Structure formats: C-alpha cells, structure tokens
mmCIF file of C-alpha atoms in Angstrom:
data_model
loop_
_atom_site.group_PDB
_atom_site.id
_atom_site.type_symbol
_atom_site.label_atom_id
_atom_site.label_comp_id
_atom_site.label_asym_id
_atom_site.label_seq_id
_atom_site.Cartn_x
_atom_site.Cartn_y
_atom_site.Cartn_z
ATOM 1 C CA MET A 14 158.059 108.404 181.145
ATOM 2 C CA VAL A 15 156.300 109.844 184.210
ATOM 3 C CA THR A 16 154.166 112.584 182.723
ATOM 4 C CA ASP A 17 151.324 111.894 180.348
ATOM 5 C CA GLN A 18 148.719 114.438 179.278
ATOM 6 C CA ALA A 19 146.179 113.528 181.977
ATOM 7 C CA GLU A 20 148.760 113.582 184.740
ATOM 8 C CA LEU A 21 150.169 116.875 183.498
ATOM 9 C CA GLN A 22 146.730 118.488 183.543
ATOM 10 C CA GLN A 23 146.138 117.187 187.037
ATOM 11 C CA HIS A 24 149.489 118.539 188.179
ATOM 12 C CA HIS A 25 148.726 121.976 186.726
ATOM 13 C CA LYS A 26 145.277 121.977 188.317
ATOM 14 C CA LEU A 27 146.758 121.206 191.716
ATOM 15 C CA ASP A 28 149.196 124.085 191.275
ATOM 16 C CA LYS A 29 146.332 126.461 190.485
ATOM 17 C CA LEU A 30 144.304 125.145 193.424
ATOM 18 C CA HIS A 31 147.272 125.635 195.730
ATOM 19 C CA ILE A 32 147.674 129.246 194.585
ATOM 20 C CA SER A 33 143.924 129.910 194.834
ATOM 21 C CA THR A 34 143.447 128.416 198.305
ATOM 22 C CA ARG A 35 146.579 130.107 199.622
ATOM 23 C CA ALA A 36 145.390 133.529 198.389
ATOM 24 C CA ALA A 37 141.920 132.949 199.845
ATOM 25 C CA LYS A 38 143.434 131.890 203.158
ATOM 26 C CA HIS A 39 145.528 135.065 203.297
ATOM 27 C CA TYR A 40 142.469 137.182 202.462
ATOM 28 C CA GLN A 41 140.438 135.461 205.180
ATOM 29 C CA ARG A 42 143.238 136.146 207.622
ATOM 30 C CA ASP A 43 143.342 139.808 206.534
ATOM 31 C CA ILE A 44 139.591 140.099 207.135
ATOM 32 C CA VAL A 45 139.936 138.558 210.592
ATOM 33 C CA ARG A 46 142.748 140.941 211.512
ATOM 34 C CA GLY A 47 140.840 143.927 210.160
ATOM 35 C CA VAL A 48 137.653 143.015 212.023
ATOM 36 C CA GLU A 49 139.566 142.384 215.243
ATOM 37 C CA GLY A 50 141.244 145.791 214.929
ATOM 38 C CA TYR A 51 137.871 147.393 214.232
ATOM 39 C CA ILE A 52 136.452 145.724 217.350
ATOM 40 C CA VAL A 53 139.332 146.949 219.518
ATOM 41 C CA ASN A 54 139.016 150.547 218.297
ATOM 42 C CA GLY A 55 135.223 150.361 218.390
ATOM 43 C CA SER A 56 135.287 149.228 222.000
ATOM 44 C CA LYS A 57 137.338 152.309 222.889
ATOM 45 C CA GLN A 58 134.811 154.497 221.066
ATOM 46 C CA VAL A 59 132.014 152.856 223.033
ATOM 47 C CA GLU A 60 133.812 153.734 226.276
ATOM 48 C CA ILE A 61 134.280 157.361 225.186
ATOM 49 C CA GLY A 62 130.683 157.682 223.984
ATOM 50 C CA THR A 63 129.333 156.121 227.180
ATOM 51 C CA LYS A 64 131.353 158.580 229.265
ATOM 52 C CA LEU A 65 129.986 161.489 227.215
ATOM 53 C CA SER A 66 126.460 160.155 227.681
ATOM 54 C CA GLU A 67 126.941 159.956 231.442
ATOM 55 C CA ASP A 68 128.389 163.480 231.597
ATOM 56 C CA SER A 69 125.412 164.849 229.645
ATOM 57 C CA ARG A 70 122.957 162.982 231.851
ATOM 58 C CA LYS A 71 124.653 164.333 234.964
ATOM 59 C CA TYR A 72 124.463 167.919 233.713
ATOM 60 C CA GLY A 73 120.816 167.579 232.740
ATOM 61 C CA ALA A 74 119.877 166.086 236.101
ATOM 62 C CA GLU A 75 121.849 168.576 238.208
ATOM 63 C CA ASN A 76 121.188 171.769 236.257
ATOM 64 C CA THR A 77 120.983 174.935 238.362
ATOM 65 C CA CYS A 78 120.435 177.451 235.556
ATOM 66 C CA THR A 79 118.064 180.272 236.603
ATOM 67 C CA SER A 80 116.943 181.275 233.103
ATOM 68 C CA GLY A 81 115.229 178.026 232.141
ATOM 69 C CA SER A 82 115.689 174.303 231.698
ATOM 70 C CA THR A 83 115.989 174.123 227.913
ATOM 71 C CA LEU A 84 119.649 173.067 227.906
ATOM 72 C CA SER A 85 119.010 170.579 230.688
ATOM 73 C CA ARG A 86 116.298 168.850 228.675
ATOM 74 C CA ALA A 87 118.511 168.866 225.569
ATOM 75 C CA ALA A 88 121.391 167.365 227.566
ATOM 76 C CA LEU A 89 119.160 164.597 228.900
ATOM 77 C CA ASN A 90 117.844 163.854 225.415
ATOM 78 C CA TYR A 91 121.397 163.731 224.089
ATOM 79 C CA ALA A 92 122.497 161.469 226.928
ATOM 80 C CA ARG A 93 119.673 159.044 226.208
ATOM 81 C CA SER A 94 120.342 159.011 222.458
ATOM 82 C CA ARG A 95 124.097 158.677 222.885
ATOM 83 C CA ALA A 96 123.578 155.693 225.189
ATOM 84 C CA GLN A 97 121.316 154.088 222.564
ATOM 85 C CA MET A 98 123.892 154.672 219.823
ATOM 86 C CA GLU A 99 126.692 153.159 221.892
ATOM 87 C CA LYS A 100 124.489 150.161 222.595
ATOM 88 C CA GLU A 101 123.953 149.750 218.855
ATOM 89 C CA ARG A 102 127.699 150.053 218.290
ATOM 90 C CA GLY A 103 128.305 147.346 220.882
ATOM 91 C CA ASN A 104 125.799 145.087 219.134
ATOM 92 C CA LEU A 105 127.585 145.704 215.836
ATOM 93 C CA LEU A 106 130.974 144.808 217.301
ATOM 94 C CA LYS A 107 129.553 141.651 218.804
ATOM 95 C CA ALA A 108 128.002 140.656 215.472
ATOM 96 C CA LEU A 109 131.266 141.259 213.629
ATOM 97 C CA GLY A 110 133.075 139.041 216.093
ATOM 98 C CA THR A 111 130.629 136.137 216.096
ATOM 99 C CA GLN A 112 129.391 136.282 212.502
ATOM 100 C CA VAL A 113 132.568 137.274 210.653
ATOM 101 C CA ALA A 114 135.830 136.885 212.554
ATOM 102 C CA GLU A 115 135.166 133.587 214.327
ATOM 103 C CA PRO A 116 133.924 131.577 211.290
ATOM 104 C CA LEU A 117 136.772 132.809 209.106
ATOM 105 C CA ARG A 118 139.370 132.163 211.796
ATOM 106 C CA ALA A 119 138.024 128.643 212.220
ATOM 107 C CA MET A 120 138.364 128.009 208.505
ATOM 108 C CA VAL A 121 141.893 129.437 208.331
ATOM 109 C CA MET A 122 142.942 127.136 211.165
ATOM 110 C CA GLY A 123 140.596 124.290 210.210
ATOM 111 C CA ALA A 124 141.412 120.704 209.336
ATOM 112 C CA PRO A 125 139.944 120.520 205.785
ATOM 113 C CA LEU A 126 142.491 122.934 204.344
ATOM 114 C CA GLU A 127 145.408 121.312 206.169
ATOM 115 C CA ASP A 128 144.290 117.820 205.198
ATOM 116 C CA ALA A 129 143.961 118.818 201.549
ATOM 117 C CA ARG A 130 147.390 120.405 201.621
ATOM 118 C CA HIS A 131 148.903 117.274 203.140
ATOM 119 C CA LEU A 132 147.433 115.206 200.328
ATOM 120 C CA ALA A 133 148.835 117.625 197.755
ATOM 121 C CA GLN A 134 152.248 117.514 199.441
ATOM 122 C CA ARG A 135 152.209 113.708 199.454
ATOM 123 C CA TYR A 136 151.325 113.785 195.776
ATOM 124 C CA ASP A 137 154.252 116.112 195.049
ATOM 125 C CA ARG A 138 156.682 113.878 196.942
ATOM 126 C CA MET A 139 155.387 110.796 195.144
ATOM 127 C CA ARG A 140 155.715 112.604 191.845
ATOM 128 C CA GLN A 141 159.322 113.422 192.641
ATOM 129 C CA ASP A 142 159.932 109.785 193.568
ATOM 130 C CA ALA A 143 158.388 108.706 190.276
ATOM 131 C CA GLU A 144 160.607 111.127 188.364
ATOM 132 C CA ALA A 145 163.674 109.790 190.158
ATOM 133 C CA GLN A 146 162.551 106.237 189.468
ATOM 134 C CA ALA A 147 162.069 107.078 185.775
ATOM 135 C CA ILE A 148 165.699 108.229 185.660
ATOM 136 C CA GLU A 149 166.713 104.965 187.298
ATOM 137 C CA VAL A 150 164.783 103.000 184.660
ATOM 138 C CA SER A 151 166.521 104.958 181.913
ATOM 139 C CA LYS A 152 169.910 104.055 183.379
ATOM 140 C CA ARG A 153 168.949 100.384 183.640
ATOM 141 C CA GLN A 154 167.770 100.391 180.058
ATOM 142 C CA ALA A 155 171.084 101.872 178.956
ATOM 143 C CA LYS A 156 173.013 99.125 180.774
ATOM 144 C CA VAL A 157 170.865 96.424 179.222
ATOM 145 C CA ARG A 158 171.590 97.865 175.784
ATOM 146 C CA GLU A 159 175.293 98.047 176.562
ATOM 147 C CA THR A 160 175.451 94.409 177.822
ATOM 148 C CA PRO A 161 172.905 92.395 175.899
ATOM 149 C CA GLY A 162 172.096 89.045 177.415
ATOM 150 C CA ASN A 163 173.096 90.081 180.981
ATOM 151 C CA ALA A 164 170.356 88.469 183.069
ATOM 152 C CA GLU A 165 171.144 90.459 186.202
ATOM 153 C CA ASN A 166 170.824 93.783 184.427
ATOM 154 C CA ALA A 167 167.590 92.609 182.821
ATOM 155 C CA MET A 168 166.162 91.613 186.199
ATOM 156 C CA LYS A 169 167.149 94.944 187.747
ATOM 157 C CA LEU A 170 165.522 96.768 184.835
ATOM 158 C CA GLU A 171 162.341 94.780 185.238
ATOM 159 C CA ALA A 172 162.248 95.520 188.982
ATOM 160 C CA SER A 173 162.820 99.221 188.309
ATOM 161 C CA GLU A 174 160.065 99.316 185.710
ATOM 162 C CA THR A 175 157.663 97.543 188.084
ATOM 163 C CA LYS A 176 158.439 100.033 190.822
ATOM 164 C CA LEU A 177 157.906 102.922 188.412
ATOM 165 C CA HIS A 178 154.601 101.469 187.302
ATOM 166 C CA ASP A 179 153.422 101.155 190.901
ATOM 167 C CA LEU A 180 154.542 104.693 191.694
ATOM 168 C CA LYS A 181 152.684 106.077 188.686
ATOM 169 C CA ALA A 182 149.514 104.176 189.623
ATOM 170 C CA ASN A 183 149.635 105.346 193.229
ATOM 171 C CA MET A 184 150.488 108.860 192.091
ATOM 172 C CA ALA A 185 147.427 108.956 189.847
ATOM 173 C CA ILE A 186 145.163 107.818 192.693
ATOM 174 C CA LEU A 187 146.682 110.263 195.191
ATOM 175 C CA GLY A 188 146.540 113.056 192.651
ATOM 176 C CA LYS A 189 142.812 112.564 192.171
ATOM 177 C CA GLU A 190 142.255 112.536 195.937
ATOM 178 C CA ALA A 191 144.325 115.676 196.444
ATOM 179 C CA THR A 192 142.589 117.447 193.560
ATOM 180 C CA ALA A 193 139.139 116.577 194.902
ATOM 181 C CA ALA A 194 140.076 117.698 198.428
ATOM 182 C CA MET A 195 141.617 120.970 197.248
ATOM 183 C CA THR A 196 138.661 121.662 194.954
ATOM 184 C CA ALA A 197 136.247 121.171 197.851
ATOM 185 C CA VAL A 198 138.300 123.480 200.077
ATOM 186 C CA GLU A 199 138.456 126.139 197.365
ATOM 187 C CA ALA A 200 134.678 126.044 196.903
ATOM 188 C CA GLN A 201 134.141 126.255 200.657
ATOM 189 C CA GLN A 202 136.537 129.193 200.957
ATOM 190 C CA GLN A 203 134.813 131.100 198.190
ATOM 191 C CA ARG A 204 131.318 130.420 199.529
ATOM 192 C CA LEU A 205 132.037 131.047 203.211
ATOM 193 C CA THR A 206 134.117 134.170 202.657
ATOM 194 C CA LEU A 207 131.417 135.702 200.475
ATOM 195 C CA GLN A 208 128.772 134.848 203.083
ATOM 196 C CA ARG A 209 130.815 136.472 205.846
ATOM 197 C CA LEU A 210 131.383 139.608 203.754
ATOM 198 C CA ILE A 211 127.642 139.876 203.140
ATOM 199 C CA ALA A 212 126.975 139.356 206.853
ATOM 200 C CA MET A 213 129.440 142.149 207.678
ATOM 201 C CA VAL A 214 127.815 144.541 205.202
ATOM 202 C CA GLU A 215 124.327 143.733 206.501
ATOM 203 C CA ALA A 216 125.401 144.222 210.131
ATOM 204 C CA GLU A 217 126.997 147.599 209.374
ATOM 205 C CA ARG A 218 124.039 148.697 207.259
ATOM 206 C CA ALA A 219 121.567 147.834 210.033
ATOM 207 C CA TYR A 220 123.766 149.672 212.557
ATOM 208 C CA HIS A 221 123.977 152.862 210.494
ATOM 209 C CA GLN A 222 120.246 152.806 209.748
ATOM 210 C CA ARG A 223 119.420 152.465 213.442
ATOM 211 C CA VAL A 224 121.860 155.229 214.413
ATOM 212 C CA LEU A 225 120.398 157.493 211.732
ATOM 213 C CA GLN A 226 116.915 156.954 213.166
ATOM 214 C CA ILE A 227 118.176 157.837 216.651
ATOM 215 C CA LEU A 228 119.930 160.963 215.362
ATOM 216 C CA ASP A 229 116.885 162.089 213.373
ATOM 217 C CA HIS A 230 114.690 161.777 216.463
ATOM 218 C CA LEU A 231 117.270 163.562 218.634
ATOM 219 C CA GLU A 232 117.677 166.383 216.133
ATOM 220 C CA GLY A 233 113.914 166.903 216.064
ATOM 221 C CA GLU A 234 113.799 167.155 219.863
ATOM 222 C CA MET A 235 116.698 169.610 220.050
ATOM 223 C CA ILE A 236 115.405 171.813 217.217
ATOM 224 C CA SER A 237 112.034 171.932 218.944
ATOM 225 C CA GLU A 238 113.721 173.154 222.121
ATOM 226 C CA ARG A 239 115.658 175.789 220.188
ATOM 227 C CA GLN A 240 112.558 177.023 218.406
ATOM 228 C CA ARG A 241 110.743 177.262 221.700
ATOM 229 C CA ILE A 242 113.314 179.594 223.241
ATOM 230 C CA GLU A 243 113.853 181.595 220.033
ATOM 231 C CA ALA A 244 110.139 182.192 219.347
ATOM 232 C CA PRO A 245 109.047 185.877 219.587
ATOM 233 C CA PRO A 246 107.309 186.783 222.864
ATOM 234 C CA THR A 247 103.522 186.628 222.934
ATOM 235 C CA PRO A 248 101.962 190.113 222.819
ATOM 236 C CA SER A 249 100.682 191.161 226.265
ATOM 237 C CA VAL A 250 96.978 191.983 226.827
ATOM 238 C CA ASP A 251 96.233 195.736 226.963
ATOM 239 C CA ASN A 252 95.167 196.378 230.599
ATOM 240 C CA SER A 253 95.383 200.196 230.451
ATOM 241 C CA MET A 254 92.532 202.224 232.021
ATOM 242 C CA PRO A 255 90.218 204.202 229.707
ATOM 243 C CA PRO A 256 90.915 207.962 229.573
ATOM 244 C CA PRO A 257 89.084 210.100 232.147
ATOM 245 C CA PRO A 258 85.929 211.957 230.985
ATOM 246 C CA SER A 259 86.314 215.499 229.708
ATOM 247 C CA TYR A 260 85.400 218.538 231.728
ATOM 248 C CA LYS A 261 82.301 219.137 229.622
ATOM 249 C CA GLU A 262 81.094 215.571 230.143
ATOM 250 C CA VAL A 263 81.590 215.858 233.888
ATOM 251 C CA ASN A 264 79.711 219.197 234.054
ATOM 252 C CA GLY A 265 76.938 218.249 231.606
ATOM 253 C CA VAL A 266 77.923 220.681 228.870
ATOM 254 C CA TYR A 267 77.204 219.515 225.275
ATOM 255 C CA ALA A 268 77.346 221.233 221.955
ATOM 256 C CA SER A 269 74.065 221.555 220.108
ATOM 257 C CA GLN A 270 73.636 220.361 216.541
ATOM 258 C CA ASP A 271 73.957 222.739 213.568
ATOM 259 C CA HIS A 272 70.657 224.043 212.253
ATOM 260 C CA ASN A 273 70.589 225.692 208.790
ATOM 261 C CA GLY A 274 74.304 226.485 209.034
ATOM 262 C CA ILE A 275 73.864 228.356 212.359
ATOM 263 C CA THR A 276 75.469 226.862 215.512
ATOM 264 C CA ASP A 277 73.515 227.064 218.737
ATOM 265 C CA SER A 278 75.219 228.514 221.735
ATOM 266 C CA PHE A 279 76.458 226.229 224.516
ATOM 267 C CA VAL A 280 73.870 225.574 227.160
ATOM 268 C CA SER A 281 74.706 224.659 230.656
ATOM 269 C CA LEU A 282 72.582 221.726 231.892
ATOM 270 C CA SER A 283 73.374 222.638 235.418
ATOM 271 C CA CYS A 284 71.276 225.808 235.301
#
C-alpha cells in the first residue's frame, strides 16, 4: 500500500546516492590525509635540504684548499641550487595545502552534504512511519470485515487511511527534496574532487619541471668545473738557447765546394 513504482524508484535512487556520496566523502578524506602526510614529510625534507645547502655554502665560503678553488665554487653552486630547490618544494607544499587539502576538507565537513543527508534520513523515517501506518490500515480493514456495520471501526479505519494518505503525500514531497539535494551534492563532489586532483597534478608537474631546470643548470656548472681541472696542461713555450757555434765557425774555417769531383783543401781565413 505504501510503495508504488515511482516511489520505489525514488527510494532506490536515494540508496545509490547515499552509497555514492559516502564513498566520495571517504575518498576526499583519504586525499586530505595523504596530502597532509605529504606536507609533514615534505617539510622535514625542506629542513634537511636547507641544512645541506647551508653546510655547502659555508664550505665554499671558508675554503682553505691550497691546490685551487674548484671544489669551493662547486659547493657554492650546489648550495645556491639546493636552496632554490627547497624553495620550490616549499611552494609545492603550500599549494597542496591551499589548493587541495583545504577545499576538500571544507567539503567533507560542509553543510550541503550534512543537510542532504538529514533530508534523506527524514525521508527514511517517514517511509518507515508510512509502512507502519499501512499495517495499521490493514488491521483496521480486517476488523471492519469481521464486524460489518460497526461505525466505530469504520471511523477508525477512515482516520487510519487518511493518516496514511497524508504520510504518503509528505513522503513523496520529502523524497523529491532529498533526491534533489543528494544529486546536487554528488555532482559537486565529483566536480570538485576532480578539480582538486588536477590541481595537485599540475602543482607537482610544475615543481618537478622547475627542479629539473635547476638540476640541469647545476650539472652544467659542475661538469664545466670538472673539465677545467681535468684538461691536459697547455704545452710550455720552448725558451731554450740556440746551440753554440762550432769551432770552425768561430775560427773562420769553411769547407770549399766540390769542383769536378775533386774537393778543395781547407783554407784558414785567419792567415
């Protein structure tokens, strides 16, 4: 007597909406917890990375090596790049908190979902009341059949049927309101959660791209330093003195040219 086809479909739809919104709420809560844990661990990594950056900067600034300053320059470059990377990590953590965790937490704890659930709960209670009232009507009908012509039983049956009619009418109205509210919440959950997931992916992608750029630049600087110290030494300029003149050149003695296969005797120019 309570359930017709339209009401049954509405009841089933509310059940599905309840399951869907509950699962989405749990997933949103899981995302919030995961992001918050990532932020906590990331903050510790920022502290460690910042300390490493400061240690590298200190070494580079206070280097006392006597064989060159290559490592000092590399340490300073690393300190600068590490500080930039930790700054980017901090920006990422901040973005995850403000763009992902906070909106989802607000929706999990928000009024729209609770209000829609309250409507659905009221509908369920009214439906139970209507079912109980339908049983009461059945009992009254049985008594009227058992005692035909009993005016009191007929009046009680009429009152029970009127109450059942009112309950069914109110239940139909409340069911439509609850269904509309739950449908709106479900759509909002799906849309907002997807938006926050995209925002998280975009924030992480931008962070990794920026860190990769920093690392590429740092690697180029450090490889350049390594190549500079590993390059072969430049050949030195030959500053040796020319060989001293021979005895004959000093004393003016030269050999004459060959004439017809006969060699002239040596002639002393000093004579």
